[in-house]
PDB file of C-alpha atoms in Angstrom:
ATOM      1  CA  MET A 255      91.697  78.607  84.212  1.00  0.00           C
ATOM      2  CA  ALA A 256      93.114  77.145  81.504  1.00  0.00           C
ATOM      3  CA  SER A 257      94.023  73.512  81.090  1.00  0.00           C
ATOM      4  CA  GLU A 258      97.133  71.451  80.784  1.00  0.00           C
ATOM      5  CA  PRO A 259      97.424  69.074  77.610  1.00  0.00           C
ATOM      6  CA  GLY A 260      96.555  66.034  78.960  1.00  0.00           C
ATOM      7  CA  PRO A 261      95.513  62.425  78.077  1.00  0.00           C
ATOM      8  CA  GLY A 262      92.185  63.509  76.938  1.00  0.00           C
ATOM      9  CA  ILE A 263      92.805  66.884  75.757  1.00  0.00           C
ATOM     10  CA  PRO A 264      93.574  67.224  72.043  1.00  0.00           C
ATOM     11  CA  VAL A 265      96.610  68.825  71.320  1.00  0.00           C
ATOM     12  CA  HIS A 266      96.625  71.543  67.731  1.00  0.00           C
ATOM     13  CA  GLY A 267      99.265  73.017  66.782  1.00  0.00           C
ATOM     14  CA  PRO A 268     103.142  74.209  66.862  1.00  0.00           C
ATOM     15  CA  ARG A 269     104.660  72.854  70.179  1.00  0.00           C
ATOM     16  CA  PRO A 270     105.699  75.243  72.741  1.00  0.00           C
ATOM     17  CA  GLY A 271     109.570  76.206  72.666  1.00  0.00           C
ATOM     18  CA  ALA A 272     112.367  75.600  70.701  1.00  0.00           C
ATOM     19  CA  ALA A 273     112.366  73.720  67.230  1.00  0.00           C
ATOM     20  CA  ARG A 274     114.275  70.002  68.928  1.00  0.00           C
ATOM     21  CA  ASP A 275     117.680  69.046  66.800  1.00  0.00           C
ATOM     22  CA  ARG A 276     118.979  66.579  68.904  1.00  0.00           C
ATOM     23  CA  ARG A 277     122.466  65.660  65.998  1.00  0.00           C
ATOM     24  CA  GLY A 278     123.209  68.653  65.428  1.00  0.00           C
ATOM     25  CA  ARG A 279     122.382  67.877  62.064  1.00  0.00           C
ATOM     26  CA  GLY A 280     120.628  71.228  61.892  1.00  0.00           C
ATOM     27  CA  PRO A 281     117.429  71.129  59.802  1.00  0.00           C
ATOM     28  CA  ARG A 282     115.840  68.285  57.990  1.00  0.00           C
ATOM     29  CA  GLY A 283     112.139  67.394  56.275  1.00  0.00           C
ATOM     30  CA  VAL A 284     110.593  70.156  54.568  1.00  0.00           C
ATOM     31  CA  PHE A 285     112.213  72.856  56.583  1.00  0.00           C
ATOM     32  CA  SER A 286     115.159  71.933  54.096  1.00  0.00           C
ATOM     33  CA  LEU A 287     113.967  71.736  50.749  1.00  0.00           C
ATOM     34  CA  PRO A 288     113.445  75.091  48.475  1.00  0.00           C
ATOM     35  CA  GLY A 289     110.574  77.826  49.511  1.00  0.00           C
ATOM     36  CA  PRO A 290     110.004  81.115  49.531  1.00  0.00           C
ATOM     37  CA  LEU A 291     113.148  82.100  51.130  1.00  0.00           C
ATOM     38  CA  THR A 292     115.067  79.603  49.822  1.00  0.00           C
ATOM     39  CA  PRO A 293     115.115  78.941  46.863  1.00  0.00           C
ATOM     40  CA  HIS A 294     117.911  75.648  45.946  1.00  0.00           C
ATOM     41  CA  GLY A 295     117.471  74.413  50.032  1.00  0.00           C
ATOM     42  CA  ALA A 296     118.733  74.468  52.528  1.00  0.00           C
ATOM     43  CA  PRO A 297     123.100  73.840  52.277  1.00  0.00           C
ATOM     44  CA  ILE A 298     123.258  70.225  52.099  1.00  0.00           C
ATOM     45  CA  HIS A 299     125.301  69.053  55.039  1.00  0.00           C
ATOM     46  CA  ARG A 300     128.939  68.296  54.623  1.00  0.00           C
ATOM     47  CA  THR A 301     131.077  65.966  57.012  1.00  0.00           C
ATOM     48  CA  PRO A 302     135.055  67.047  58.176  1.00  0.00           C
ATOM     49  CA  ARG A 303     136.423  64.005  55.630  1.00  0.00           C
ATOM     50  CA  GLN A 304     134.639  65.869  52.552  1.00  0.00           C
ATOM     51  CA  ALA A 305     135.497  69.224  53.364  1.00  0.00           C
ATOM     52  CA  PHE A 306     139.179  68.040  54.160  1.00  0.00           C
ATOM     53  CA  ASP A 307     138.938  66.420  50.571  1.00  0.00           C
ATOM     54  CA  GLU A 308     137.261  69.579  48.724  1.00  0.00           C
ATOM     55  CA  LEU A 309     139.664  72.086  50.823  1.00  0.00           C
ATOM     56  CA  VAL A 310     142.245  70.394  48.899  1.00  0.00           C
ATOM     57  CA  ALA A 311     140.569  70.314  45.159  1.00  0.00           C
ATOM     58  CA  ASP A 312     140.551  73.805  45.607  1.00  0.00           C
ATOM     59  CA  VAL A 313     144.406  74.819  46.578  1.00  0.00           C
ATOM     60  CA  LEU A 314     145.284  72.148  43.098  1.00  0.00           C
ATOM     61  CA  THR A 315     142.477  73.338  41.130  1.00  0.00           C
ATOM     62  CA  ARG A 316     144.563  76.931  41.767  1.00  0.00           C
ATOM     63  CA  LEU A 317     147.325  75.348  41.092  1.00  0.00           C
ATOM     64  CA  ASP A 318     146.370  73.176  37.900  1.00  0.00           C
ATOM     65  CA  ARG A 319     148.754  75.818  35.223  1.00  0.00           C
ATOM     66  CA  HIS A 320     152.126  74.036  37.319  1.00  0.00           C
ATOM     67  CA  PHE A 321     150.397  70.936  36.638  1.00  0.00           C
ATOM     68  CA  ALA A 322     150.217  71.632  32.883  1.00  0.00           C
ATOM     69  CA  ARG A 323     153.659  72.754  32.319  1.00  0.00           C
ATOM     70  CA  GLU A 324     156.555  70.096  34.126  1.00  0.00           C
ATOM     71  CA  PRO A 325     157.223  67.256  33.344  1.00  0.00           C
ATOM     72  CA  ASP A 326     156.403  64.786  36.710  1.00  0.00           C
ATOM     73  CA  HIS A 327     152.920  63.317  36.460  1.00  0.00           C
ATOM     74  CA  VAL A 328     151.958  63.994  39.997  1.00  0.00           C
ATOM     75  CA  GLU A 329     149.380  61.703  41.508  1.00  0.00           C
ATOM     76  CA  VAL A 330     148.032  63.749  45.770  1.00  0.00           C
ATOM     77  CA  ALA A 331     146.104  61.558  47.249  1.00  0.00           C
ATOM     78  CA  ILE A 332     144.307  61.691  50.974  1.00  0.00           C
ATOM     79  CA  GLU A 333     144.411  59.566  53.491  1.00  0.00           C
ATOM     80  CA  GLU A 334     142.995  59.604  57.447  1.00  0.00           C
ATOM     81  CA  ALA A 335     146.830  59.176  59.043  1.00  0.00           C
ATOM     82  CA  PRO A 336     150.100  57.284  58.812  1.00  0.00           C
ATOM     83  CA  LEU A 337     151.441  54.368  59.768  1.00  0.00           C
ATOM     84  CA  LEU A 338     153.601  54.601  62.273  1.00  0.00           C
ATOM     85  CA  PRO A 339     155.657  51.901  63.684  1.00  0.00           C
ATOM     86  CA  TYR A 340     155.790  51.356  67.040  1.00  0.00           C
ATOM     87  CA  GLY A 341     158.041  53.514  69.505  1.00  0.00           C
ATOM     88  CA  TRP A 342     157.401  56.558  67.401  1.00  0.00           C
ATOM     89  CA  ASP A 343     158.362  59.419  69.366  1.00  0.00           C
ATOM     90  CA  GLU A 344     159.078  62.820  66.208  1.00  0.00           C
ATOM     91  CA  PRO A 345     155.994  64.485  65.216  1.00  0.00           C
ATOM     92  CA  VAL A 346     153.982  62.939  62.555  1.00  0.00           C
ATOM     93  CA  PRO A 347     155.116  63.941  59.391  1.00  0.00           C
ATOM     94  CA  ARG A 348     151.704  66.146  57.382  1.00  0.00           C
ATOM     95  CA  SER A 349     152.843  64.094  54.048  1.00  0.00           C
ATOM     96  CA  ILE A 350     155.072  61.938  52.242  1.00  0.00           C
ATOM     97  CA  VAL A 351     156.487  62.413  48.518  1.00  0.00           C
ATOM     98  CA  ASN A 352     156.295  58.664  47.063  1.00  0.00           C
ATOM     99  CA  PRO A 353     158.211  57.632  43.873  1.00  0.00           C
ATOM    100  CA  ALA A 354     155.092  55.773  41.668  1.00  0.00           C
ATOM    101  CA  PRO A 355     154.993  54.689  38.411  1.00  0.00           C
ATOM    102  CA  GLY A 356     155.307  57.312  35.671  1.00  0.00           C
ATOM    103  CA  GLY A 357     156.112  60.225  38.575  1.00  0.00           C
ATOM    104  CA  TYR A 358     155.606  60.649  42.106  1.00  0.00           C
ATOM    105  CA  ARG A 359     152.320  60.618  44.803  1.00  0.00           C
ATOM    106  CA  ILE A 360     151.878  62.745  47.392  1.00  0.00           C
ATOM    107  CA  VAL A 361     149.878  61.980  50.630  1.00  0.00           C
ATOM    108  CA  ILE A 362     148.710  64.141  52.267  1.00  0.00           C
ATOM    109  CA  TYR A 363     146.925  63.126  55.922  1.00  0.00           C
ATOM    110  CA  ARG A 364     144.279  65.093  57.160  1.00  0.00           C
ATOM    111  CA  LEU A 365     144.328  63.838  60.782  1.00  0.00           C
ATOM    112  CA  PRO A 366     147.318  65.453  61.477  1.00  0.00           C
ATOM    113  CA  ILE A 367     147.055  69.006  59.319  1.00  0.00           C
ATOM    114  CA  ILE A 368     143.973  69.389  61.792  1.00  0.00           C
ATOM    115  CA  GLY A 369     145.107  68.573  64.627  1.00  0.00           C
ATOM    116  CA  ARG A 370     147.293  71.357  64.405  1.00  0.00           C
ATOM    117  CA  ALA A 371     145.536  73.661  63.106  1.00  0.00           C
ATOM    118  CA  ARG A 372     143.225  76.195  65.880  1.00  0.00           C
ATOM    119  CA  SER A 373     141.207  77.561  62.639  1.00  0.00           C
ATOM    120  CA  ALA A 374     139.667  76.721  59.329  1.00  0.00           C
ATOM    121  CA  ALA A 375     142.311  79.161  57.762  1.00  0.00           C
ATOM    122  CA  ASP A 376     144.381  77.047  59.885  1.00  0.00           C
ATOM    123  CA  VAL A 377     143.776  74.180  58.161  1.00  0.00           C
ATOM    124  CA  GLU A 378     143.745  76.328  54.773  1.00  0.00           C
ATOM    125  CA  GLU A 379     146.848  77.600  55.192  1.00  0.00           C
ATOM    126  CA  ALA A 380     149.166  74.057  56.036  1.00  0.00           C
ATOM    127  CA  VAL A 381     147.042  72.531  53.290  1.00  0.00           C
ATOM    128  CA  TRP A 382     148.417  75.516  51.144  1.00  0.00           C
ATOM    129  CA  THR A 383     152.267  75.412  52.741  1.00  0.00           C
ATOM    130  CA  VAL A 384     151.862  71.472  52.253  1.00  0.00           C
ATOM    131  CA  LEU A 385     151.116  70.806  49.006  1.00  0.00           C
ATOM    132  CA  LEU A 386     153.386  73.424  47.447  1.00  0.00           C
ATOM    133  CA  THR A 387     156.792  72.499  49.801  1.00  0.00           C
ATOM    134  CA  ARG A 388     156.172  68.749  48.076  1.00  0.00           C
ATOM    135  CA  LEU A 389     155.247  70.911  44.469  1.00  0.00           C
ATOM    136  CA  GLY A 390     158.510  72.232  45.289  1.00  0.00           C
ATOM    137  CA  GLU A 391     160.054  69.423  46.394  1.00  0.00           C
ATOM    138  CA  VAL A 392     158.967  66.558  43.597  1.00  0.00           C
ATOM    139  CA  TRP A 393     160.317  69.394  40.928  1.00  0.00           C
ATOM    140  CA  HIS A 394     163.000  71.353  42.220  1.00  0.00           C
ATOM    141  CA  HIS A 395     161.614  74.138  42.929  1.00  0.00           C
ATOM    142  CA  ASP A 396     161.118  77.154  45.478  1.00  0.00           C
ATOM    143  CA  PRO A 397     157.058  76.703  47.219  1.00  0.00           C
ATOM    144  CA  GLU A 398     157.202  80.125  46.622  1.00  0.00           C
ATOM    145  CA  ASP A 399     157.448  81.023  43.163  1.00  0.00           C
ATOM    146  CA  LEU A 400     154.731  77.723  42.922  1.00  0.00           C
ATOM    147  CA  ASP A 401     152.353  80.202  45.179  1.00  0.00           C
ATOM    148  CA  PRO A 402     149.738  81.604  42.925  1.00  0.00           C
ATOM    149  CA  ARG A 403     148.081  83.789  46.088  1.00  0.00           C
ATOM    150  CA  ASP A 404     150.462  86.504  46.070  1.00  0.00           C
TER     151      ASP A 404
END
């Protein structure tokens, strides 16, 4: 007769059943440390904001040769969402261009871009489209001429 663990019976070894991941953050502790199968450790969790910032940085890195050639200084900033006046009934803008001292400032709004996308590929395509369109406005080029993906 097998006895169930109770107040007087010690439990040894791993818990039965699947490992718990209560908050959906992936493995923590010794499971995320480097080992024979993961010499660099498990990948670090990134927030959606960090992932979006890295995506914009990657796109800007691929467009770096244009920044070196063009005379106008362009600064790119990322914000969550635009502040809109009460009663706004048009679609929420995904970006805006503002004049800045010595050039221009492009502000990209993260939430309107992510809200209109259905997948990560849609987010990436939207970031490319927004940046190419706004840089084309600033530098007076056709966005297709700036696109290095072709």
